[in-house]
């Protein structure tokens, strides 16, 4: 078994938002992985439990990672590194790096945690692996011990966090929670592919769901399908007990205009979901994924099915986009 740091508050609950479920006509449950911790909460912490364990095992004193300007992964990494006494270096994609980063949302939390932020253009970000490798080489040359974590913590080691999450759900079902039997489909947001890969492998191994529906919020479905296969192969090389995945469907129908940009309809649905259930979804990840689930419900694709929505967090990103919701009230 791979080493893991116990950094999150587990198990997270599975809840049934009755009024929201009735409005959609769906037998709906929600796995509250927005409750994995405090300010560092969300799905990324499950991956970072394995990745930061590896960093410590290698004697690292600095963790390097990357993401969008309002990256949830970067924020979780920065806060967890602070708790472990590790320096963090974050490469964040910004449309105009010279404009700086506003002290709002995840960026504010990054700065509170003492992370070093380096803003890079979208063009430079396409070569992010090389950029981080170069930074790691510079740190080593200065006597430091860096550990590089890929975008979203999405590699085979990080994916083991969501294999373990599926085991957690299996134990909850065995206790009679959430109806006590497997789900027909698990729906979640997909931003870098690691959660999808781990969930698909774990859902099959622990008989949690026959289908995993990953709602792409950035790349198209062909890209994420390829990435997910690569990550699953990597994960199986680390844990040979993992077999064939559950049926993994990459759905890019709710991506919206661009990464981090939502439509008026998506924002209206985020508001409606909150008023029907108290669930707070964000316009970058969970809001778009839930809109994809909503569309499936309206098309009748979820009739008679047990559905589990994986809430992956993202609250700080929502708070950074408050002005965009003026048309939703």
Short mmCIF file of C-alpha atoms in Angstrom, two decimals:
data_model
loop_
_atom_site.label_atom_id
_atom_site.label_comp_id
_atom_site.label_asym_id
_atom_site.label_seq_id
_atom_site.Cartn_x
_atom_site.Cartn_y
_atom_site.Cartn_z
CA UNK A 1 0.00 0.00 0.00
CA UNK A 2 1.17 3.52 -0.79
CA UNK A 3 1.82 5.84 2.14
CA UNK A 4 -0.87 8.39 2.88
CA UNK A 5 -1.08 11.36 5.20
CA UNK A 6 -4.34 11.74 7.14
CA UNK A 7 -5.13 15.36 6.19
CA UNK A 8 -8.90 15.32 5.68
CA UNK A 9 -12.02 14.90 7.79
CA UNK A 10 -13.41 11.52 6.73
CA UNK A 11 -15.78 9.98 5.97
CA UNK A 12 -17.64 12.82 4.30
CA UNK A 13 -21.42 12.41 4.51
CA UNK A 14 -23.78 11.26 1.79
CA UNK A 15 -26.91 13.38 1.89
CA UNK A 16 -30.25 13.35 0.07
CA UNK A 17 -31.36 16.88 -0.90
CA UNK A 18 -35.06 15.98 -0.90
CA UNK A 19 -36.55 19.18 -2.37
CA UNK A 20 -33.91 19.41 -5.10
CA UNK A 21 -34.31 15.72 -5.92
CA UNK A 22 -38.09 16.13 -6.21
CA UNK A 23 -37.72 19.18 -8.44
CA UNK A 24 -35.49 17.22 -10.82
CA UNK A 25 -37.49 13.99 -10.54
CA UNK A 26 -34.33 12.09 -9.69
CA UNK A 27 -33.40 9.68 -6.90
CA UNK A 28 -30.48 11.93 -6.02
CA UNK A 29 -27.80 11.73 -3.34
CA UNK A 30 -24.78 13.98 -2.81
CA UNK A 31 -21.34 12.92 -1.56
CA UNK A 32 -20.16 16.00 0.32
CA UNK A 33 -16.49 16.15 -0.55
CA UNK A 34 -16.76 19.91 -0.17
CA UNK A 35 -16.57 18.97 3.53
CA UNK A 36 -13.22 17.17 3.49
CA UNK A 37 -11.60 19.91 5.60
CA UNK A 38 -11.70 23.63 6.36
CA UNK A 39 -10.34 26.22 3.93
CA UNK A 40 -8.39 23.51 2.11
CA UNK A 41 -11.52 21.42 1.50
CA UNK A 42 -12.60 19.85 -1.77
CA UNK A 43 -11.64 16.83 -3.80
CA UNK A 44 -7.95 17.78 -4.14
CA UNK A 45 -7.14 16.97 -0.54
CA UNK A 46 -7.78 13.26 -1.13
CA UNK A 47 -5.13 13.27 -3.87
CA UNK A 48 -2.74 15.39 -1.84
CA UNK A 49 -2.83 12.92 1.04
CA UNK A 50 -0.86 10.56 -1.19
CA UNK A 51 1.19 13.13 -3.09
CA UNK A 52 2.39 15.01 -0.02
CA UNK A 53 3.18 11.72 1.70
CA UNK A 54 5.48 10.98 -1.23
CA UNK A 55 6.99 14.47 -0.98
CA UNK A 56 7.80 13.99 2.69
CA UNK A 57 9.16 10.51 2.07
CA UNK A 58 11.57 12.03 -0.47
CA UNK A 59 12.63 14.68 2.04
CA UNK A 60 11.21 17.58 0.05
CA UNK A 61 11.23 21.07 1.50
CA UNK A 62 9.36 22.73 -1.39
CA UNK A 63 6.32 21.66 -3.40
CA UNK A 64 5.79 22.98 -6.92
CA UNK A 65 2.44 22.80 -8.69
CA UNK A 66 0.27 24.73 -11.13
CA UNK A 67 -3.27 25.67 -12.11
CA UNK A 68 -5.55 28.46 -13.23
CA UNK A 69 -5.47 31.79 -11.42
CA UNK A 70 -8.28 30.65 -9.10
CA UNK A 71 -7.06 27.06 -8.85
CA UNK A 72 -8.66 25.04 -6.05
CA UNK A 73 -5.81 22.54 -6.28
CA UNK A 74 -3.16 25.24 -5.87
CA UNK A 75 -5.01 26.67 -2.87
CA UNK A 76 -5.32 23.27 -1.18
CA UNK A 77 -1.65 22.57 -1.87
CA UNK A 78 -0.56 25.92 -0.41
CA UNK A 79 -2.59 25.50 2.78
CA UNK A 80 -1.58 21.89 3.35
CA UNK A 81 2.07 22.70 2.70
CA UNK A 82 1.86 25.46 5.30
CA UNK A 83 0.44 22.98 7.80
CA UNK A 84 3.33 20.59 7.09
CA UNK A 85 6.06 23.23 7.18
CA UNK A 86 6.76 23.02 3.45
CA UNK A 87 7.35 25.90 1.07
CA UNK A 88 4.97 26.06 -1.92
CA UNK A 89 5.59 27.50 -5.38
CA UNK A 90 2.50 27.95 -7.56
CA UNK A 91 2.53 28.63 -11.30
CA UNK A 92 -0.85 30.19 -12.07
CA UNK A 93 -2.25 30.79 -15.55
CA UNK A 94 -3.37 34.40 -16.09
CA UNK A 95 -4.64 36.15 -19.22
CA UNK A 96 -2.39 39.10 -18.42
CA UNK A 97 0.37 38.16 -15.97
CA UNK A 98 1.59 41.77 -15.81
CA UNK A 99 -1.73 42.81 -14.25
CA UNK A 100 -1.02 40.79 -11.14
CA UNK A 101 -3.42 38.63 -9.14
CA UNK A 102 -6.33 40.22 -7.26
CA UNK A 103 -6.49 39.36 -3.56
CA UNK A 104 -9.77 37.46 -3.86
CA UNK A 105 -10.96 33.87 -3.66
CA UNK A 106 -8.29 31.21 -3.89
CA UNK A 107 -5.51 33.73 -4.56
CA UNK A 108 -6.17 35.39 -1.21
CA UNK A 109 -5.89 32.02 0.51
CA UNK A 110 -2.70 31.21 -1.43
CA UNK A 111 -1.15 34.43 -0.17
CA UNK A 112 -2.34 33.85 3.39
CA UNK A 113 -0.59 30.46 3.31
CA UNK A 114 2.67 32.11 2.24
CA UNK A 115 2.83 30.51 -1.20
CA UNK A 116 5.11 32.00 -3.84
CA UNK A 117 2.94 32.87 -6.86
CA UNK A 118 4.33 33.08 -10.36
CA UNK A 119 1.81 34.17 -12.98
CA UNK A 120 2.36 32.83 -16.49
CA UNK A 121 0.56 33.39 -19.78
CA UNK A 122 -1.76 30.80 -21.33
CA UNK A 123 0.90 30.22 -23.99
CA UNK A 124 3.60 29.52 -21.41
CA UNK A 125 1.16 27.39 -19.41
CA UNK A 126 0.86 24.94 -22.26
CA UNK A 127 4.45 23.98 -21.44
CA UNK A 128 3.73 23.85 -17.69
CA UNK A 129 5.52 20.54 -17.10
CA UNK A 130 8.75 21.96 -18.55
CA UNK A 131 8.26 25.21 -16.63
CA UNK A 132 7.92 23.35 -13.34
CA UNK A 133 10.86 21.07 -14.15
CA UNK A 134 13.04 24.11 -14.79
CA UNK A 135 11.98 25.68 -11.48
CA UNK A 136 12.74 22.41 -9.69
CA UNK A 137 16.22 22.35 -11.25
CA UNK A 138 16.86 25.90 -10.05
CA UNK A 139 15.80 25.00 -6.51
CA UNK A 140 18.03 21.93 -6.48
CA UNK A 141 20.95 24.01 -7.71
CA UNK A 142 20.39 26.32 -4.74
CA UNK A 143 20.44 23.39 -2.33
CA UNK A 144 16.69 22.85 -2.00
CA UNK A 145 14.70 19.64 -2.33
CA UNK A 146 11.66 20.24 -4.57
CA UNK A 147 8.76 17.89 -5.29
CA UNK A 148 6.63 18.54 -8.38
CA UNK A 149 2.89 17.80 -8.37
CA UNK A 150 1.14 17.88 -11.77
CA UNK A 151 -1.89 20.02 -12.54
CA UNK A 152 -4.81 19.03 -10.34
CA UNK A 153 -2.73 16.38 -8.59
CA UNK A 154 -3.83 14.22 -11.49
CA UNK A 155 -1.49 11.29 -11.89
CA UNK A 156 -1.71 7.66 -10.85
CA UNK A 157 -0.64 8.32 -7.28
CA UNK A 158 -3.14 11.15 -6.82
CA UNK A 159 -5.92 9.06 -8.36
CA UNK A 160 -5.54 6.54 -5.53
CA UNK A 161 -7.26 9.15 -3.36
CA UNK A 162 -10.48 8.58 -5.28
CA UNK A 163 -10.08 4.83 -5.34
CA UNK A 164 -10.05 5.13 -1.57
CA UNK A 165 -13.05 7.48 -1.69
CA UNK A 166 -15.05 4.78 -3.47
CA UNK A 167 -14.06 2.31 -0.75
CA UNK A 168 -15.38 4.84 1.77
CA UNK A 169 -18.70 5.03 -0.07
CA UNK A 170 -18.91 1.23 -0.15
CA UNK A 171 -18.56 1.13 3.64
CA UNK A 172 -21.30 3.76 3.99
CA UNK A 173 -23.61 1.71 1.78
CA UNK A 174 -22.81 -1.41 3.79
CA UNK A 175 -23.99 0.45 6.88
CA UNK A 176 -27.33 1.01 5.16
CA UNK A 177 -26.73 4.67 4.36
CA UNK A 178 -28.03 6.25 1.14
CA UNK A 179 -30.37 3.34 0.50
CA UNK A 180 -27.72 0.72 1.16
CA UNK A 181 -27.22 -0.38 -2.43
CA UNK A 182 -25.00 0.64 -5.38
CA UNK A 183 -25.76 3.66 -7.51
CA UNK A 184 -26.50 3.48 -11.19
CA UNK A 185 -24.43 6.54 -12.03
CA UNK A 186 -21.95 8.80 -10.25
CA UNK A 187 -21.65 12.35 -11.65
CA UNK A 188 -18.81 14.78 -10.98
CA UNK A 189 -16.85 17.68 -12.47
CA UNK A 190 -13.73 16.87 -14.46
CA UNK A 191 -10.96 19.45 -14.72
CA UNK A 192 -7.76 17.42 -15.05
CA UNK A 193 -8.86 13.77 -15.13
CA UNK A 194 -7.52 12.38 -11.86
CA UNK A 195 -10.79 12.23 -9.98
CA UNK A 196 -12.47 10.55 -12.96
CA UNK A 197 -9.73 7.94 -13.23
CA UNK A 198 -9.72 7.12 -9.53
CA UNK A 199 -13.51 7.11 -9.25
CA UNK A 200 -13.90 4.79 -12.25
CA UNK A 201 -11.33 2.33 -10.91
CA UNK A 202 -12.71 2.48 -7.38
CA UNK A 203 -16.37 2.34 -8.39
CA UNK A 204 -15.71 -0.96 -10.14
CA UNK A 205 -13.49 -2.45 -7.45
CA UNK A 206 -15.93 -1.64 -4.64
CA UNK A 207 -19.17 -1.98 -6.63
CA UNK A 208 -20.26 1.57 -5.96
CA UNK A 209 -21.67 2.52 -9.38
CA UNK A 210 -21.93 0.97 -12.81
CA UNK A 211 -21.24 4.28 -14.58
CA UNK A 212 -19.07 7.28 -13.79
CA UNK A 213 -20.11 10.40 -15.68
CA UNK A 214 -17.29 12.97 -15.70
CA UNK A 215 -18.56 16.40 -16.76
CA UNK A 216 -15.65 18.11 -18.51
CA UNK A 217 -15.24 21.79 -17.67
CA UNK A 218 -12.16 22.56 -19.76
CA UNK A 219 -10.85 20.19 -22.43
CA UNK A 220 -13.11 18.23 -24.77
CA UNK A 221 -14.22 14.67 -24.17
CA UNK A 222 -11.67 13.12 -26.54
CA UNK A 223 -8.80 14.77 -24.64
CA UNK A 224 -10.07 13.73 -21.22
CA UNK A 225 -10.79 10.19 -22.39
CA UNK A 226 -7.14 9.83 -23.38
CA UNK A 227 -5.87 11.45 -20.18
CA UNK A 228 -8.10 9.28 -17.97
CA UNK A 229 -6.79 6.08 -19.58
CA UNK A 230 -3.19 7.19 -19.02
CA UNK A 231 -3.87 8.00 -15.36
CA UNK A 232 -5.71 4.69 -14.81
CA UNK A 233 -2.78 2.77 -16.30
CA UNK A 234 -0.44 4.67 -13.97
CA UNK A 235 -2.64 3.94 -10.96
CA UNK A 236 -2.80 0.22 -11.76
CA UNK A 237 1.00 0.11 -11.93
CA UNK A 238 1.02 1.41 -8.34
CA UNK A 239 -1.77 -0.88 -7.11
CA UNK A 240 -1.99 -4.16 -9.09
CA UNK A 241 -5.24 -5.04 -7.28
CA UNK A 242 -7.07 -2.53 -9.44
CA UNK A 243 -8.82 -4.05 -12.43
CA UNK A 244 -11.06 -2.79 -15.19
CA UNK A 245 -12.84 0.51 -14.45
CA UNK A 246 -16.55 1.16 -14.27
CA UNK A 247 -18.06 2.48 -17.49
CA UNK A 248 -16.51 5.96 -17.74
CA UNK A 249 -18.38 8.54 -19.81
CA UNK A 250 -16.69 11.88 -20.47
CA UNK A 251 -19.42 14.43 -21.13
CA UNK A 252 -18.44 17.90 -22.36
CA UNK A 253 -21.96 19.19 -22.99
CA UNK A 254 -21.92 21.56 -19.98
CA UNK A 255 -18.50 23.17 -20.50
CA UNK A 256 -20.05 26.56 -21.18
CA UNK A 257 -18.33 29.35 -23.13
CA UNK A 258 -14.84 28.70 -21.70
CA UNK A 259 -13.02 27.37 -18.65
CA UNK A 260 -14.10 29.42 -15.66
CA UNK A 261 -16.86 31.15 -17.62
CA UNK A 262 -20.48 30.12 -17.02
CA UNK A 263 -23.70 30.91 -18.87
CA UNK A 264 -26.64 32.89 -17.41
CA UNK A 265 -28.65 29.65 -17.33
CA UNK A 266 -25.91 27.86 -15.40
CA UNK A 267 -25.75 30.68 -12.85
CA UNK A 268 -29.53 30.66 -12.50
CA UNK A 269 -29.45 26.93 -11.80
CA UNK A 270 -26.69 27.38 -9.20
CA UNK A 271 -28.98 29.85 -7.43
CA UNK A 272 -32.00 27.55 -7.71
CA UNK A 273 -30.04 24.56 -6.38
CA UNK A 274 -28.91 26.60 -3.37
CA UNK A 275 -32.47 27.74 -2.62
CA UNK A 276 -33.88 24.23 -2.92
CA UNK A 277 -31.16 22.47 -0.95
CA UNK A 278 -28.64 24.79 0.68
CA UNK A 279 -25.96 23.27 -1.54
CA UNK A 280 -23.45 25.85 -2.73
CA UNK A 281 -22.06 25.05 -6.17
CA UNK A 282 -19.36 27.01 -7.96
CA UNK A 283 -19.47 28.34 -11.56
CA UNK A 284 -16.18 26.70 -12.60
CA UNK A 285 -16.62 23.05 -11.58
CA UNK A 286 -19.54 21.78 -9.52
CA UNK A 287 -22.09 24.20 -10.96
CA UNK A 288 -21.36 23.12 -14.51
CA UNK A 289 -21.30 19.43 -13.53
CA UNK A 290 -24.65 19.74 -11.78
CA UNK A 291 -26.09 21.53 -14.80
CA UNK A 292 -25.02 18.52 -16.85
CA UNK A 293 -26.87 16.28 -14.40
CA UNK A 294 -29.88 18.62 -14.62
CA UNK A 295 -29.89 18.34 -18.41
CA UNK A 296 -29.75 14.54 -18.16
CA UNK A 297 -32.74 14.62 -15.81
CA UNK A 298 -34.74 16.84 -18.19
CA UNK A 299 -34.01 14.44 -21.05
CA UNK A 300 -35.33 11.54 -18.96
CA UNK A 301 -31.96 9.78 -18.91
CA UNK A 302 -31.97 9.40 -15.11
CA UNK A 303 -35.53 8.08 -14.71
CA UNK A 304 -35.60 5.14 -12.32
CA UNK A 305 -31.88 5.43 -11.58
CA UNK A 306 -30.05 5.98 -8.32
CA UNK A 307 -27.72 8.94 -8.83
CA UNK A 308 -24.79 10.10 -6.70
CA UNK A 309 -23.42 13.59 -7.30
CA UNK A 310 -19.87 14.05 -6.07
CA UNK A 311 -19.58 17.59 -4.71
CA UNK A 312 -15.90 18.44 -5.20
CA UNK A 313 -15.94 21.88 -3.52
CA UNK A 314 -14.80 25.18 -5.05
CA UNK A 315 -16.39 27.77 -2.76
CA UNK A 316 -13.51 30.30 -2.96
CA UNK A 317 -13.80 30.36 -6.75
CA UNK A 318 -17.49 31.22 -6.45
CA UNK A 319 -16.72 34.08 -4.09
CA UNK A 320 -14.22 35.47 -6.58
CA UNK A 321 -16.96 35.66 -9.23
CA UNK A 322 -19.69 37.29 -7.18
CA UNK A 323 -20.19 40.17 -9.61
CA UNK A 324 -21.10 37.70 -12.37
CA UNK A 325 -24.20 36.65 -10.42
CA UNK A 326 -25.90 40.06 -10.55
CA UNK A 327 -28.11 38.75 -13.37
CA UNK A 328 -29.10 35.62 -11.45
CA UNK A 329 -31.14 37.23 -8.64
#
